[in-house]
Amino acid sequence: MEHLINEKLKLHQAVSEFGSPVNIINFEEFFNNVSLFKEIFKSFDISGEVYFARKANKAKGLVIAARDGNFGVDTASGNELKDCIESGLGSEKIICTAAVKNEELFSLAATNNVCVIIDNLDEMHLAQKIANEKQVILPIGIRISGFKSNSEILYSRFGFPCKEVATLIKDIPQNFPNLVFKGLHFHLNGYSISERGDALQQSIALASQLQEMNINVEFIDIGGGFLMNYLQSKNEWFDFFNILKESILDNNKDEITFRKDSLGMVAHQGKLIGEPKVYPYYNELPAHEILRQLLNMHDNYNNLRNLNIQLRLEPGRSLLAQSGITVAKVAFRKYDMEGRLLIGLEMNRTQMKSSSEDFLLDPFHISQNNKVESEENLEAYLVGAYCLEQELILKRKIPLRSMPEIGDLFVFVNTAGYMMHFYESQAHCFDLAQNVILQNQGFILDSVYFEMNKPKVC
Ligand SMILES: *Cc1c(COP(=O)(O)O)cnc(C)c1O
């Protein structure tokens, strides 16, 4: 990312060729992030596999990358699954965890021998029906939930209660003769390490109980949710919240967010209630070190090894660390009626959006001319193309070194995980942003890259 930001001409070339905004993706760090997880498997001497949770980024090139890098993809819809099959990714490298599964999806999985993670009994019956019609044996995993952590049961709307599921699994050969049980699966909400460690321990205990009943458990899949670090400075991160709170509570303080937006906290009787509803962008523990901790907890790695169970991960966001940027063009500058400088970008808010109240990374302003830095203290808000008062690309006030000019660029870094695609919409009939792969110094449209690299059918 740092490399690319310094190549001004290239960025301008990308925007003039593919429009604004443009999402640029590169595989180098993606591969590296997968390797870091794989090295942990190796260091514990356990069998493991990484499945990239594709819902974090829709670029099809990432599926080709998984195939070429010899790791897997977790699919959450029929179309995601179809891309994986078309890419030539082996069936053992594909897993399907879609939250809603229809006949079409089960048919696709059944004809291609793709392991499907079952969430409820209705799905199980549908899976059996389709596999029977196709006269195949469909591999399945069972999603479980209801783990105990900190003497509380973790709520989830997904999966079967882990305390009750053993009988269901034992009776699969009689009740669902076209399904074959392969392993257990969970994915926890939030980012707690101890909850994940507890859930892994309880999954291993269930697997051990099943193996005593002569049921083979090939894998335990612990889903994703590995935290990613976005920021360098711990002080900046904590200072920001202190200053934000001060600015909201004290009328004499300047705003640092648009019209003193509280990022999800509620001001009540001179106090702020709750915490800002933002992703924890600052993290000291890298994702693969979190995996190390999970394996060290409760002797989990030893138990996996002794039971000969493969550990599977489905990271989305953390695999995309350092793998993508979003670039947008400046369309106008103006001052609003209260004197704020607004920079209008050819972009809308859904083109860089997650469930976090704001993306707490500073953008980079790339000016066309090598302008002298301005003396004054320039601060601005970036606004987008939807016809709403609250259409801000970032809610934070952004310090600038010089006054942006029309045609200048703003670069948002580390947007590959969720930010690019998860909430993008086509309101106002705007085109969706183009996705391009940066490879060998050149840009290739993602869809073209996929067609070029998928196996040719004679
Ligand atoms: C969302 C999701 C993931 C990926 O989560 P990240 O936080 O992006 O790592 C993996 N597995 C399942 C089942 C999911 O729903």
Short mmCIF file of C-alpha atoms in Angstrom, two decimals, residues 82-237:
data_model
loop_
_atom_site.label_atom_id
_atom_site.label_comp_id
_atom_site.label_asym_id
_atom_site.label_seq_id
_atom_site.Cartn_x
_atom_site.Cartn_y
_atom_site.Cartn_z
CA LYS A 82 -20.24 -21.11 -8.24
CA ASP A 83 -17.17 -18.88 -8.63
CA CYS A 84 -15.10 -21.29 -6.55
CA ILE A 85 -16.18 -24.28 -8.61
CA GLU A 86 -15.54 -22.40 -11.88
CA SER A 87 -12.10 -21.36 -10.66
CA GLY A 88 -10.98 -24.96 -10.46
CA LEU A 89 -10.51 -24.86 -6.70
CA GLY A 90 -10.59 -28.47 -5.45
CA SER A 91 -13.75 -29.59 -3.63
CA GLU A 92 -11.81 -30.20 -0.40
CA LYS A 93 -10.76 -26.54 -0.54
CA ILE A 94 -14.34 -25.27 -0.59
CA ILE A 95 -16.73 -25.08 2.33
CA CYS A 96 -20.26 -23.69 2.31
CA THR A 97 -21.58 -21.90 5.39
CA ALA A 98 -24.41 -19.89 3.77
CA ALA A 99 -26.93 -18.71 6.39
CA VAL A 100 -29.84 -19.58 4.09
CA LYS A 101 -29.52 -22.50 1.70
CA ASN A 102 -31.97 -23.35 -1.08
CA GLU A 103 -32.32 -26.37 -3.39
CA GLU A 104 -30.11 -24.80 -6.01
CA LEU A 105 -27.27 -24.31 -3.55
CA PHE A 106 -27.53 -27.89 -2.25
CA SER A 107 -27.61 -29.20 -5.84
CA LEU A 108 -24.46 -27.30 -6.70
CA ALA A 109 -22.73 -28.59 -3.55
CA ALA A 110 -23.96 -32.16 -4.08
CA THR A 111 -22.82 -32.40 -7.71
CA ASN A 112 -19.44 -30.98 -6.79
CA ASN A 113 -18.85 -32.88 -3.54
CA VAL A 114 -18.58 -29.67 -1.48
CA CYS A 115 -18.89 -29.94 2.29
CA VAL A 116 -21.92 -27.99 3.54
CA ILE A 117 -22.22 -26.74 7.10
CA ILE A 118 -25.71 -27.58 8.39
CA ASP A 119 -27.43 -25.10 10.72
CA ASN A 120 -30.83 -26.69 11.41
CA LEU A 121 -33.01 -29.75 10.83
CA ASP A 122 -34.92 -28.30 7.88
CA GLU A 123 -31.60 -27.85 6.07
CA MET A 124 -30.60 -31.38 6.96
CA HIS A 125 -33.79 -32.79 5.41
CA LEU A 126 -33.35 -30.67 2.28
CA ALA A 127 -29.70 -31.77 2.00
CA GLN A 128 -30.78 -35.42 2.26
CA LYS A 129 -33.52 -34.97 -0.34
CA ILE A 130 -31.21 -33.34 -2.90
CA ALA A 131 -28.33 -35.77 -2.32
CA ASN A 132 -30.77 -38.66 -2.72
CA GLU A 133 -32.17 -37.24 -5.97
CA LYS A 134 -28.67 -36.84 -7.32
CA GLN A 135 -27.69 -40.30 -6.01
CA VAL A 136 -24.60 -38.95 -4.27
CA ILE A 137 -23.21 -38.82 -0.75
CA LEU A 138 -22.97 -35.22 0.43
CA PRO A 139 -20.29 -34.38 3.03
CA ILE A 140 -21.60 -32.21 5.85
CA GLY A 141 -20.34 -30.42 8.92
CA ILE A 142 -22.63 -29.58 11.84
CA ARG A 143 -22.70 -26.03 13.14
CA ILE A 144 -22.85 -25.95 16.92
CA SER A 145 -23.39 -23.19 19.47
CA GLY A 146 -24.40 -22.65 23.09
CA PHE A 147 -20.86 -22.70 24.47
CA LYS A 148 -20.21 -21.82 28.07
CA SER A 149 -17.76 -19.02 28.74
CA ASN A 150 -17.27 -17.04 31.94
CA SER A 151 -20.13 -19.09 33.49
CA GLU A 152 -22.55 -17.78 30.86
CA ILE A 153 -23.99 -19.50 27.81
CA LEU A 154 -23.04 -17.53 24.68
CA TYR A 155 -26.17 -16.68 22.74
CA SER A 156 -26.31 -17.48 19.05
CA ARG A 157 -29.16 -17.83 16.58
CA PHE A 158 -26.98 -20.19 14.58
CA GLY A 159 -26.37 -23.90 14.92
CA PHE A 160 -27.45 -26.79 17.13
CA PRO A 161 -26.93 -26.70 20.92
CA CYS A 162 -23.61 -28.47 21.54
CA LYS A 163 -25.03 -30.25 24.58
CA GLU A 164 -27.73 -32.04 22.58
CA VAL A 165 -26.25 -32.68 19.18
CA ALA A 166 -24.42 -36.00 19.74
CA THR A 167 -27.50 -38.17 19.19
CA LEU A 168 -28.44 -36.33 16.02
CA ILE A 169 -24.95 -36.95 14.65
CA LYS A 170 -24.93 -40.58 15.75
CA ASP A 171 -28.18 -41.24 13.87
CA ILE A 172 -27.13 -39.62 10.59
CA PRO A 173 -26.44 -42.97 8.82
CA GLN A 174 -29.98 -44.23 9.60
CA ASN A 175 -31.95 -40.99 9.22
CA PHE A 176 -29.97 -39.24 6.50
CA PRO A 177 -28.36 -42.03 4.47
CA ASN A 178 -27.10 -39.72 1.71
CA LEU A 179 -25.24 -37.46 4.12
CA VAL A 180 -21.87 -38.20 5.66
CA PHE A 181 -20.75 -36.39 8.79
CA LYS A 182 -17.26 -34.88 8.53
CA GLY A 183 -16.83 -32.41 11.34
CA LEU A 184 -17.96 -29.67 13.70
CA HIS A 185 -18.17 -25.96 12.98
CA PHE A 186 -18.71 -22.76 14.92
CA HIS A 187 -18.31 -19.05 14.29
CA LEU A 188 -18.64 -16.67 17.21
CA ASN A 189 -19.88 -13.14 17.14
CA GLY A 190 -17.42 -10.51 18.39
CA TYR A 191 -13.69 -10.89 18.89
CA SER A 192 -13.18 -12.38 22.35
CA ILE A 193 -10.14 -14.66 22.47
CA SER A 194 -11.17 -16.43 25.66
CA GLU A 195 -14.66 -17.19 24.29
CA ARG A 196 -13.08 -18.74 21.19
CA GLY A 197 -10.65 -20.75 23.30
CA ASP A 198 -13.53 -22.04 25.44
CA ALA A 199 -15.63 -22.88 22.39
CA LEU A 200 -12.72 -24.78 20.88
CA GLN A 201 -12.24 -26.73 24.11
CA GLN A 202 -15.92 -27.68 24.25
CA SER A 203 -15.94 -28.64 20.56
CA ILE A 204 -12.96 -30.90 21.17
CA ALA A 205 -14.77 -32.48 24.13
CA LEU A 206 -17.79 -33.17 21.91
CA ALA A 207 -15.55 -34.58 19.17
CA SER A 208 -13.91 -36.86 21.70
CA GLN A 209 -17.32 -38.06 22.90
CA LEU A 210 -18.32 -38.75 19.27
CA GLN A 211 -15.12 -40.67 18.58
CA GLU A 212 -15.83 -42.86 21.59
CA MET A 213 -19.14 -43.65 19.89
CA ASN A 214 -17.13 -44.71 16.82
CA ILE A 215 -18.01 -41.61 14.83
CA ASN A 216 -15.13 -40.15 12.91
CA VAL A 217 -14.60 -36.40 13.34
CA GLU A 218 -12.25 -35.18 10.63
CA PHE A 219 -12.26 -31.49 11.44
CA ILE A 220 -13.23 -28.74 13.83
CA ASP A 221 -13.81 -25.44 12.06
CA ILE A 222 -13.59 -22.43 14.36
CA GLY A 223 -14.77 -19.80 11.86
CA GLY A 224 -13.27 -16.33 11.67
CA GLY A 225 -13.25 -13.19 13.79
CA PHE A 226 -9.48 -12.82 14.15
CA LEU A 227 -8.81 -9.18 14.99
CA MET A 228 -6.85 -7.09 12.54
CA ASN A 229 -4.65 -4.12 13.35
CA TYR A 230 -5.11 -0.97 11.27
CA LEU A 231 -3.18 1.64 13.22
CA GLN A 232 0.39 2.42 14.23
CA SER A 233 -0.10 4.68 17.21
CA LYS A 234 -1.62 3.54 20.45
CA ASN A 235 -1.61 7.10 21.76
CA GLU A 236 -3.49 8.49 18.79
CA TRP A 237 -6.11 5.81 19.22
#
